[in-house]
Short mmCIF file of the C-alpha atoms (twelve columns), coordinates in Angstrom:
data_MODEL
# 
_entry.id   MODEL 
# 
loop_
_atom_site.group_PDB 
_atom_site.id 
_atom_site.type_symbol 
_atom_site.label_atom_id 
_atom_site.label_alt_id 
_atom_site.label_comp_id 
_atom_site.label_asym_id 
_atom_site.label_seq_id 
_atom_site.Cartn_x 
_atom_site.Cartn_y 
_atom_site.Cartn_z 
_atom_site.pdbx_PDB_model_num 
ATOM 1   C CA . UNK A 1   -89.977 -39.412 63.868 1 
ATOM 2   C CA . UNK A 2   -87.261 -36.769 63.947 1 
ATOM 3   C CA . UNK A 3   -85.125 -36.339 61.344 1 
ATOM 4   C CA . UNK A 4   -81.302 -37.527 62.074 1 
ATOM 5   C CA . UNK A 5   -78.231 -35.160 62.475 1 
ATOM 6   C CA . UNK A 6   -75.555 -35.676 59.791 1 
ATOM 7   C CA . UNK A 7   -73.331 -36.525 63.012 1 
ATOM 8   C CA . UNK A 8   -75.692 -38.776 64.120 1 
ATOM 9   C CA . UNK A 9   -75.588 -40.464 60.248 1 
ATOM 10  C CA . UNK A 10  -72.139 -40.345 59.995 1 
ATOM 11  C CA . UNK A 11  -71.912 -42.506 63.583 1 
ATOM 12  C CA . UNK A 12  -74.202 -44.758 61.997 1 
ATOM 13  C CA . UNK A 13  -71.921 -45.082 58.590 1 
ATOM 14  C CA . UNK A 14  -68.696 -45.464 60.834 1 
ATOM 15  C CA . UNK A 15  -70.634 -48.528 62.757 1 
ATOM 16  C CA . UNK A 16  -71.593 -50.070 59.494 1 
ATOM 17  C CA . UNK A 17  -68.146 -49.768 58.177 1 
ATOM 18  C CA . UNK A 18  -66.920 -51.581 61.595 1 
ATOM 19  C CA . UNK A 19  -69.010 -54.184 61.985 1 
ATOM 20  C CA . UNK A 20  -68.861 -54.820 57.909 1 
ATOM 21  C CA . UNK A 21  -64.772 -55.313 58.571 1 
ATOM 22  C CA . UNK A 22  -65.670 -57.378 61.175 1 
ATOM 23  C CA . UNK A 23  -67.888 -60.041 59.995 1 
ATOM 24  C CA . UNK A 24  -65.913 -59.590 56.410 1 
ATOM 25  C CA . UNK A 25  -63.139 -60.547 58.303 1 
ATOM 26  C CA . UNK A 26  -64.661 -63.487 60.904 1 
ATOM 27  C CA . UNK A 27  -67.376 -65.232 57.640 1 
ATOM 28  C CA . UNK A 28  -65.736 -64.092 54.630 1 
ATOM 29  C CA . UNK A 29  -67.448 -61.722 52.348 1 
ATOM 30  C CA . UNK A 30  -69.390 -64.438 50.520 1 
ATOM 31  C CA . UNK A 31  -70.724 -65.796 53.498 1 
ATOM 32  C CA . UNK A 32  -71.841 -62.349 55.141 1 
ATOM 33  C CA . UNK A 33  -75.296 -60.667 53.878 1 
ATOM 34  C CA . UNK A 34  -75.987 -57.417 54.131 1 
ATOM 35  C CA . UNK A 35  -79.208 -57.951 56.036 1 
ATOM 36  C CA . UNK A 36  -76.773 -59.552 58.786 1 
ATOM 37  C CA . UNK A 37  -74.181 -56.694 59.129 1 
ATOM 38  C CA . UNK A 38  -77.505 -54.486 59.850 1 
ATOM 39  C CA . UNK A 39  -78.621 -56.585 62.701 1 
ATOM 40  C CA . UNK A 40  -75.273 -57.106 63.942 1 
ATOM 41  C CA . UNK A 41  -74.652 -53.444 63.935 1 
ATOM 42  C CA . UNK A 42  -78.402 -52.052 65.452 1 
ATOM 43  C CA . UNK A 43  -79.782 -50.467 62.550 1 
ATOM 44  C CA . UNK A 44  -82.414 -51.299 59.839 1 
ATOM 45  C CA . UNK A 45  -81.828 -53.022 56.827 1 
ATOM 46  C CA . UNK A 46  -82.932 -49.360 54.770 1 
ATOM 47  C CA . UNK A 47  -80.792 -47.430 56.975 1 
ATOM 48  C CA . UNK A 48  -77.352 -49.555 55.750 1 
ATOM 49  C CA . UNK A 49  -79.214 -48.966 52.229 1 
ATOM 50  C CA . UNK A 50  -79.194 -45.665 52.655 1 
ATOM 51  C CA . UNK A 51  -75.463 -45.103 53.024 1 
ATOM 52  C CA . UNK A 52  -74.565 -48.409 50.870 1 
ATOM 53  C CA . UNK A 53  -75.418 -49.038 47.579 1 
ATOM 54  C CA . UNK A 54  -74.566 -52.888 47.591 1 
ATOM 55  C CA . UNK A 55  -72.302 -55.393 49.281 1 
ATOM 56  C CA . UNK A 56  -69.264 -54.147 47.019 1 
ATOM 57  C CA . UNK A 57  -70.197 -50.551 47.611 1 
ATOM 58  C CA . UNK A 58  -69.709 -51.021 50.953 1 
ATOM 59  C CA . UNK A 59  -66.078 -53.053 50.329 1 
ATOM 60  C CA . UNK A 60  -64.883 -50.224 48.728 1 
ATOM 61  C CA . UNK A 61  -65.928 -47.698 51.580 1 
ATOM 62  C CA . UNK A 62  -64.334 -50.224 53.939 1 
ATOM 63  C CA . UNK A 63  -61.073 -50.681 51.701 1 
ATOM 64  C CA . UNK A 64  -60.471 -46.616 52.502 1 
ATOM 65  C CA . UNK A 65  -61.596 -46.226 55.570 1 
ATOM 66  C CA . UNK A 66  -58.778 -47.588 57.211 1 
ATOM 67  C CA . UNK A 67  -54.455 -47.299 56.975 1 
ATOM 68  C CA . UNK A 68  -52.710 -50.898 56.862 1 
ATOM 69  C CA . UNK A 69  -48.843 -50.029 58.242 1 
ATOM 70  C CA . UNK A 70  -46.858 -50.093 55.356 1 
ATOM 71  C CA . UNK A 71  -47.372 -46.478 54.288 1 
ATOM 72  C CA . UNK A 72  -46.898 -44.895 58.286 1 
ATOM 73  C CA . UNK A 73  -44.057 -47.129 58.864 1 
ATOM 74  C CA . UNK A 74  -42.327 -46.186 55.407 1 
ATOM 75  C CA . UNK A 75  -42.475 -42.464 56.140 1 
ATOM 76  C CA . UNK A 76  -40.979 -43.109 59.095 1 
ATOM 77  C CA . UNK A 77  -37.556 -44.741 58.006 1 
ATOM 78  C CA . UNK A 78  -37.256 -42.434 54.650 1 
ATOM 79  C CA . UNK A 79  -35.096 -39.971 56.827 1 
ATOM 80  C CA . UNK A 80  -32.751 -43.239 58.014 1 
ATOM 81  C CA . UNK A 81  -32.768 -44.761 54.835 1 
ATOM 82  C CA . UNK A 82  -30.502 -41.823 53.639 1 
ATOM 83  C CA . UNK A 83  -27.947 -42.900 56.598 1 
ATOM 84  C CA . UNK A 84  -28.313 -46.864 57.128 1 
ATOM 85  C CA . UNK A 85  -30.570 -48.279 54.335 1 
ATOM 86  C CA . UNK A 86  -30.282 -51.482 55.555 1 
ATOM 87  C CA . UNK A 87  -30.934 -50.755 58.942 1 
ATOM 88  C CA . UNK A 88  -33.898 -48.990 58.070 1 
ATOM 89  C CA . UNK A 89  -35.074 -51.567 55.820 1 
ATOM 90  C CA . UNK A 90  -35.056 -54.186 59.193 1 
ATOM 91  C CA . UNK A 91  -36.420 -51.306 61.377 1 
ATOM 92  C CA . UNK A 92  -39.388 -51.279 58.298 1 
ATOM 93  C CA . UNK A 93  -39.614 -54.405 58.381 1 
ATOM 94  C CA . UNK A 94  -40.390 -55.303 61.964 1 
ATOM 95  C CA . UNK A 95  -42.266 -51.809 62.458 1 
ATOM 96  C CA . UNK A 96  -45.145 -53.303 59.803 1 
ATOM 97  C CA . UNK A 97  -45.158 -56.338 61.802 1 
ATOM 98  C CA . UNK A 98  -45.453 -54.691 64.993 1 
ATOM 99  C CA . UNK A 99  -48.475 -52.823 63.145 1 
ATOM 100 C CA . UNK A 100 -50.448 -55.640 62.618 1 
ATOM 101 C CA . UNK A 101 -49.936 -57.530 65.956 1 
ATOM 102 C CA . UNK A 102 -51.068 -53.990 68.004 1 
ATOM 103 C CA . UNK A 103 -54.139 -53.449 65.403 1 
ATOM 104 C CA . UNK A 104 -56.631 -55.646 65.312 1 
ATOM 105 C CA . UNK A 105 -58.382 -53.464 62.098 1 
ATOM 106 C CA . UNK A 106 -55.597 -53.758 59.887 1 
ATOM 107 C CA . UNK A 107 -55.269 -57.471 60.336 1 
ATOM 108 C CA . UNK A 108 -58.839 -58.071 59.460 1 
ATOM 109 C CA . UNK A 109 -58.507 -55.409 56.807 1 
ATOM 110 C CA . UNK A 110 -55.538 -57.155 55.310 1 
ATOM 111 C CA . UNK A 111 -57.428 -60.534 55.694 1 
ATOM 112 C CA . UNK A 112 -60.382 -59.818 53.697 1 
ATOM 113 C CA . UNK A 113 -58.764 -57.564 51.096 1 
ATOM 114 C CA . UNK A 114 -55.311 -59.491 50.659 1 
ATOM 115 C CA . UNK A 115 -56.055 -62.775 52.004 1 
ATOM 116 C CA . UNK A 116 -57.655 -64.262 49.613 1 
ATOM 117 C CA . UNK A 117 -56.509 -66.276 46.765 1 
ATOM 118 C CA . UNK A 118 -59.182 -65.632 44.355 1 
ATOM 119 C CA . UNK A 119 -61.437 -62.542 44.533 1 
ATOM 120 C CA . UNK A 120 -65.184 -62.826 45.157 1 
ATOM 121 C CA . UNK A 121 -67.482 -61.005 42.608 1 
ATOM 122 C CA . UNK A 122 -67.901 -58.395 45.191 1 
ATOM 123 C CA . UNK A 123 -64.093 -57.587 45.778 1 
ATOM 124 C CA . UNK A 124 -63.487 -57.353 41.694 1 
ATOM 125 C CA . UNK A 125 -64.304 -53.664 41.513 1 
ATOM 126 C CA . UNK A 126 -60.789 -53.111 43.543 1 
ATOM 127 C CA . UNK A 127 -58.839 -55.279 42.176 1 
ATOM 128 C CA . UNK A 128 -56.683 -52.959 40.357 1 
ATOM 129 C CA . UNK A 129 -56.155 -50.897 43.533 1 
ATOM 130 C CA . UNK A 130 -55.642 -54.378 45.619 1 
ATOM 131 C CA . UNK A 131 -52.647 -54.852 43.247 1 
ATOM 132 C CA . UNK A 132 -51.238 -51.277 42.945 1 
ATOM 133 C CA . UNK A 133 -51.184 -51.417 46.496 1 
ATOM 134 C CA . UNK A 134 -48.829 -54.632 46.925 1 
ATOM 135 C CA . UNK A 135 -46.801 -53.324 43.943 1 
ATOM 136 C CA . UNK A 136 -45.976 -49.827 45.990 1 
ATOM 137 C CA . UNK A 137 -45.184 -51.924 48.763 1 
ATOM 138 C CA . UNK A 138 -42.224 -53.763 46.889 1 
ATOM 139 C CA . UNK A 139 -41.396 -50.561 45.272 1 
ATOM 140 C CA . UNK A 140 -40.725 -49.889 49.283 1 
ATOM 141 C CA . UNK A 141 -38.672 -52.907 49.613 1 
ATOM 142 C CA . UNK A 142 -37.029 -52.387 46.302 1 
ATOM 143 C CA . UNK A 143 -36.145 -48.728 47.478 1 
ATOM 144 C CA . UNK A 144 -34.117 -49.372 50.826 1 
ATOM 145 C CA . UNK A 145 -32.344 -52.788 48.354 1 
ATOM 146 C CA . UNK A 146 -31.261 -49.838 45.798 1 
ATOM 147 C CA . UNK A 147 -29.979 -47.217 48.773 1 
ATOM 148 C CA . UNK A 148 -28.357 -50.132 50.455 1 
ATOM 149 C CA . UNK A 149 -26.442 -50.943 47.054 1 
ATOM 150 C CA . UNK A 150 -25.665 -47.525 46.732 1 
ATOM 151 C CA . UNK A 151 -24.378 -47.437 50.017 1 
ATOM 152 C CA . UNK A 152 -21.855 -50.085 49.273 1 
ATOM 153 C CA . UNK A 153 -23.718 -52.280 51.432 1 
ATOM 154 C CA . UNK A 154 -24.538 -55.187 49.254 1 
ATOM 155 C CA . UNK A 155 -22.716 -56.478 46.192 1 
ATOM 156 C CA . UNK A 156 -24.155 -55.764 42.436 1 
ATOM 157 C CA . UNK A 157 -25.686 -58.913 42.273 1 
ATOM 158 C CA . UNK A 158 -28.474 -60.172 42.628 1 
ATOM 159 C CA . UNK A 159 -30.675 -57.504 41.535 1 
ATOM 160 C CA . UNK A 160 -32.556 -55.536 44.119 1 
ATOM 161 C CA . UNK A 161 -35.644 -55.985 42.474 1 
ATOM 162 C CA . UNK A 162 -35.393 -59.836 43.008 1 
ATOM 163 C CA . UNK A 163 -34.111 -59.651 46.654 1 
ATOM 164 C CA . UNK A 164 -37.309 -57.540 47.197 1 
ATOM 165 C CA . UNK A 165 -39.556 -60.239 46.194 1 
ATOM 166 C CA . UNK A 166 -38.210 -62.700 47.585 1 
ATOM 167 C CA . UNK A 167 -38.469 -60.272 50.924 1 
ATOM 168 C CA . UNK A 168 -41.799 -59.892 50.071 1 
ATOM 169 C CA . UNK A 169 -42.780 -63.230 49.827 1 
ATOM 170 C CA . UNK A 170 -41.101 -64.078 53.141 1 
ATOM 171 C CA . UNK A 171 -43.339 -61.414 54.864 1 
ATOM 172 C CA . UNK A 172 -46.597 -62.398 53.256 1 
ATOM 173 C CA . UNK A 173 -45.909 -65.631 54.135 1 
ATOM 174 C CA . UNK A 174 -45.170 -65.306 58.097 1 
ATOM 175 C CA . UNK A 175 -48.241 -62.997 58.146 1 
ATOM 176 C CA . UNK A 176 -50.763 -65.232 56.160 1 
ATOM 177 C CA . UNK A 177 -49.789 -67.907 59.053 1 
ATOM 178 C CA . UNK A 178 -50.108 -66.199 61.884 1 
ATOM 179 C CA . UNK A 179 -53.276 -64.971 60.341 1 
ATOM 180 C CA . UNK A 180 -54.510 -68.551 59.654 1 
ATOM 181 C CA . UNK A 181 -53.327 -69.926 62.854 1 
ATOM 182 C CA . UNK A 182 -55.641 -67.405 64.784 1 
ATOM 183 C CA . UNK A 183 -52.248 -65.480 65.927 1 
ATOM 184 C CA . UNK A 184 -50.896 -68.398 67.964 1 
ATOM 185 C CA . UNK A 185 -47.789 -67.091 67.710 1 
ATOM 186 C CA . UNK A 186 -45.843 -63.095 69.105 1 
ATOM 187 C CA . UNK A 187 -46.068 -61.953 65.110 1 
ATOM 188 C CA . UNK A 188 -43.173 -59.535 65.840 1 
ATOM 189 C CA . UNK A 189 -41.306 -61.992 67.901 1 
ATOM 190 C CA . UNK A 190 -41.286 -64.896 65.299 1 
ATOM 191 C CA . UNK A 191 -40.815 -61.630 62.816 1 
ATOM 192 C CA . UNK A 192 -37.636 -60.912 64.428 1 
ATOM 193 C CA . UNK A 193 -36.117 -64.205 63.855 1 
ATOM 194 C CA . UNK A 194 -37.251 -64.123 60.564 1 
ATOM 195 C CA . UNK A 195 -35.855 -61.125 59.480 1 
ATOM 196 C CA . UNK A 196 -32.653 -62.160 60.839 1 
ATOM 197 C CA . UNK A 197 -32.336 -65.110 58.802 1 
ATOM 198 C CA . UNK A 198 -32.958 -63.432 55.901 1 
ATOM 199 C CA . UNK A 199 -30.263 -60.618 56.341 1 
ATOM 200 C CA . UNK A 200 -27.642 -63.357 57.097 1 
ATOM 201 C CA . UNK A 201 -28.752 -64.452 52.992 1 
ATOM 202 C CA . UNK A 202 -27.989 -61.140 52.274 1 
ATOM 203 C CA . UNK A 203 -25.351 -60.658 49.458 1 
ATOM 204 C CA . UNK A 204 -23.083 -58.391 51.517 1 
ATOM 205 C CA . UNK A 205 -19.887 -57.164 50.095 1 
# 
């Protein structure tokens, strides 16, 4: 049998990392063996073993593998944030949205890794990165609140810090349903509205 070219293993890895996200995503991780993502994905069960230790070896390779939209759509409003916080905070705000709805990877990356209300055994290992992760995204949120107060935009009070959990929890929540319902619903479109009625709760000055 000839031996495989490393481009020809690294195909195989990228396969194994995309149909691992996939049925992760679809079963859950408890419900999706190893033995299965092999099948699914057209290579032996020693040739997933071969670039995967274990089920939460390959989580972790999956976990970095791909970009959910909050860092991309951040970079891109850092420049208007200096003009218009709160205009770049809604322009943030929707562009995440619009992420997810026009990439299907991040929203099964997002449900396996963020979904879930208690962590498997398997997903443990990144829990500390699972939660420095949502903490830089309200640092994001908690940035534009700050410029915008600076800005003379919004009163004092409340603190930004709160408003940006509260934003936060907003999000999370509109995105955990349309996750749950199967994305019955334009993500962006009911994001719109959303984001609008939260504004209008804004403490302006």
């Amino acid at each position: 049998m000839a031996r495989r070219t490393p481009e020809e293993a690294e195909q195989t890895r990228q396969q194994l990392l995309a149909t691992g996200l996939k049925l992760f995503s679809e079963q859950g991780v408890e419900a999706t063996t190893l033995k299965q993502i092999a099948q699914v994905a057209g290579v032996t069960h020693g040739a997933l073993y071969w670039h995967f230790r274990n089920r939460a070896d390959l989580l972790q390779q999956i976990h970095h593998a791909w970009m959910l939209p909050f860092e991309p759509v951040w970079l891109e409003q850092c420049q208007a944030l200096q003009q218009d916080a709160l205009a770049a905070l809604k322009l943030y705000l929707l562009g995440v949205l619009d992420g997810f709805e026009q990439d299907a990877e991040a929203c099964a990356l997002y449900r396996v890794f963020y979904q879930p209300v208690v962590l498997c055994n398997d997903l443990k290992p990144l829990f500390d990165s699972l939660e420095q992760n949502r903490e830089l995204w309200l640092d994001q949120l908690r940035r534009f609140l700050k410029q915008a107060r600076k800005q003379k935009q919004l009163r004092k009070k409340p603190d930004p810090v709160e408003l940006a959990f509260t934003l936060q929890q907003a999000m999370n929540g509109l995105l955990h349903e349309w996750l749950r319902t199967g994305r019955s619903f334009g993500l962006k479109a009911r994001g719109e509205q959303l984001v609008e009625l939260l504004f209008a709760g804004l403490p302006y000055k």
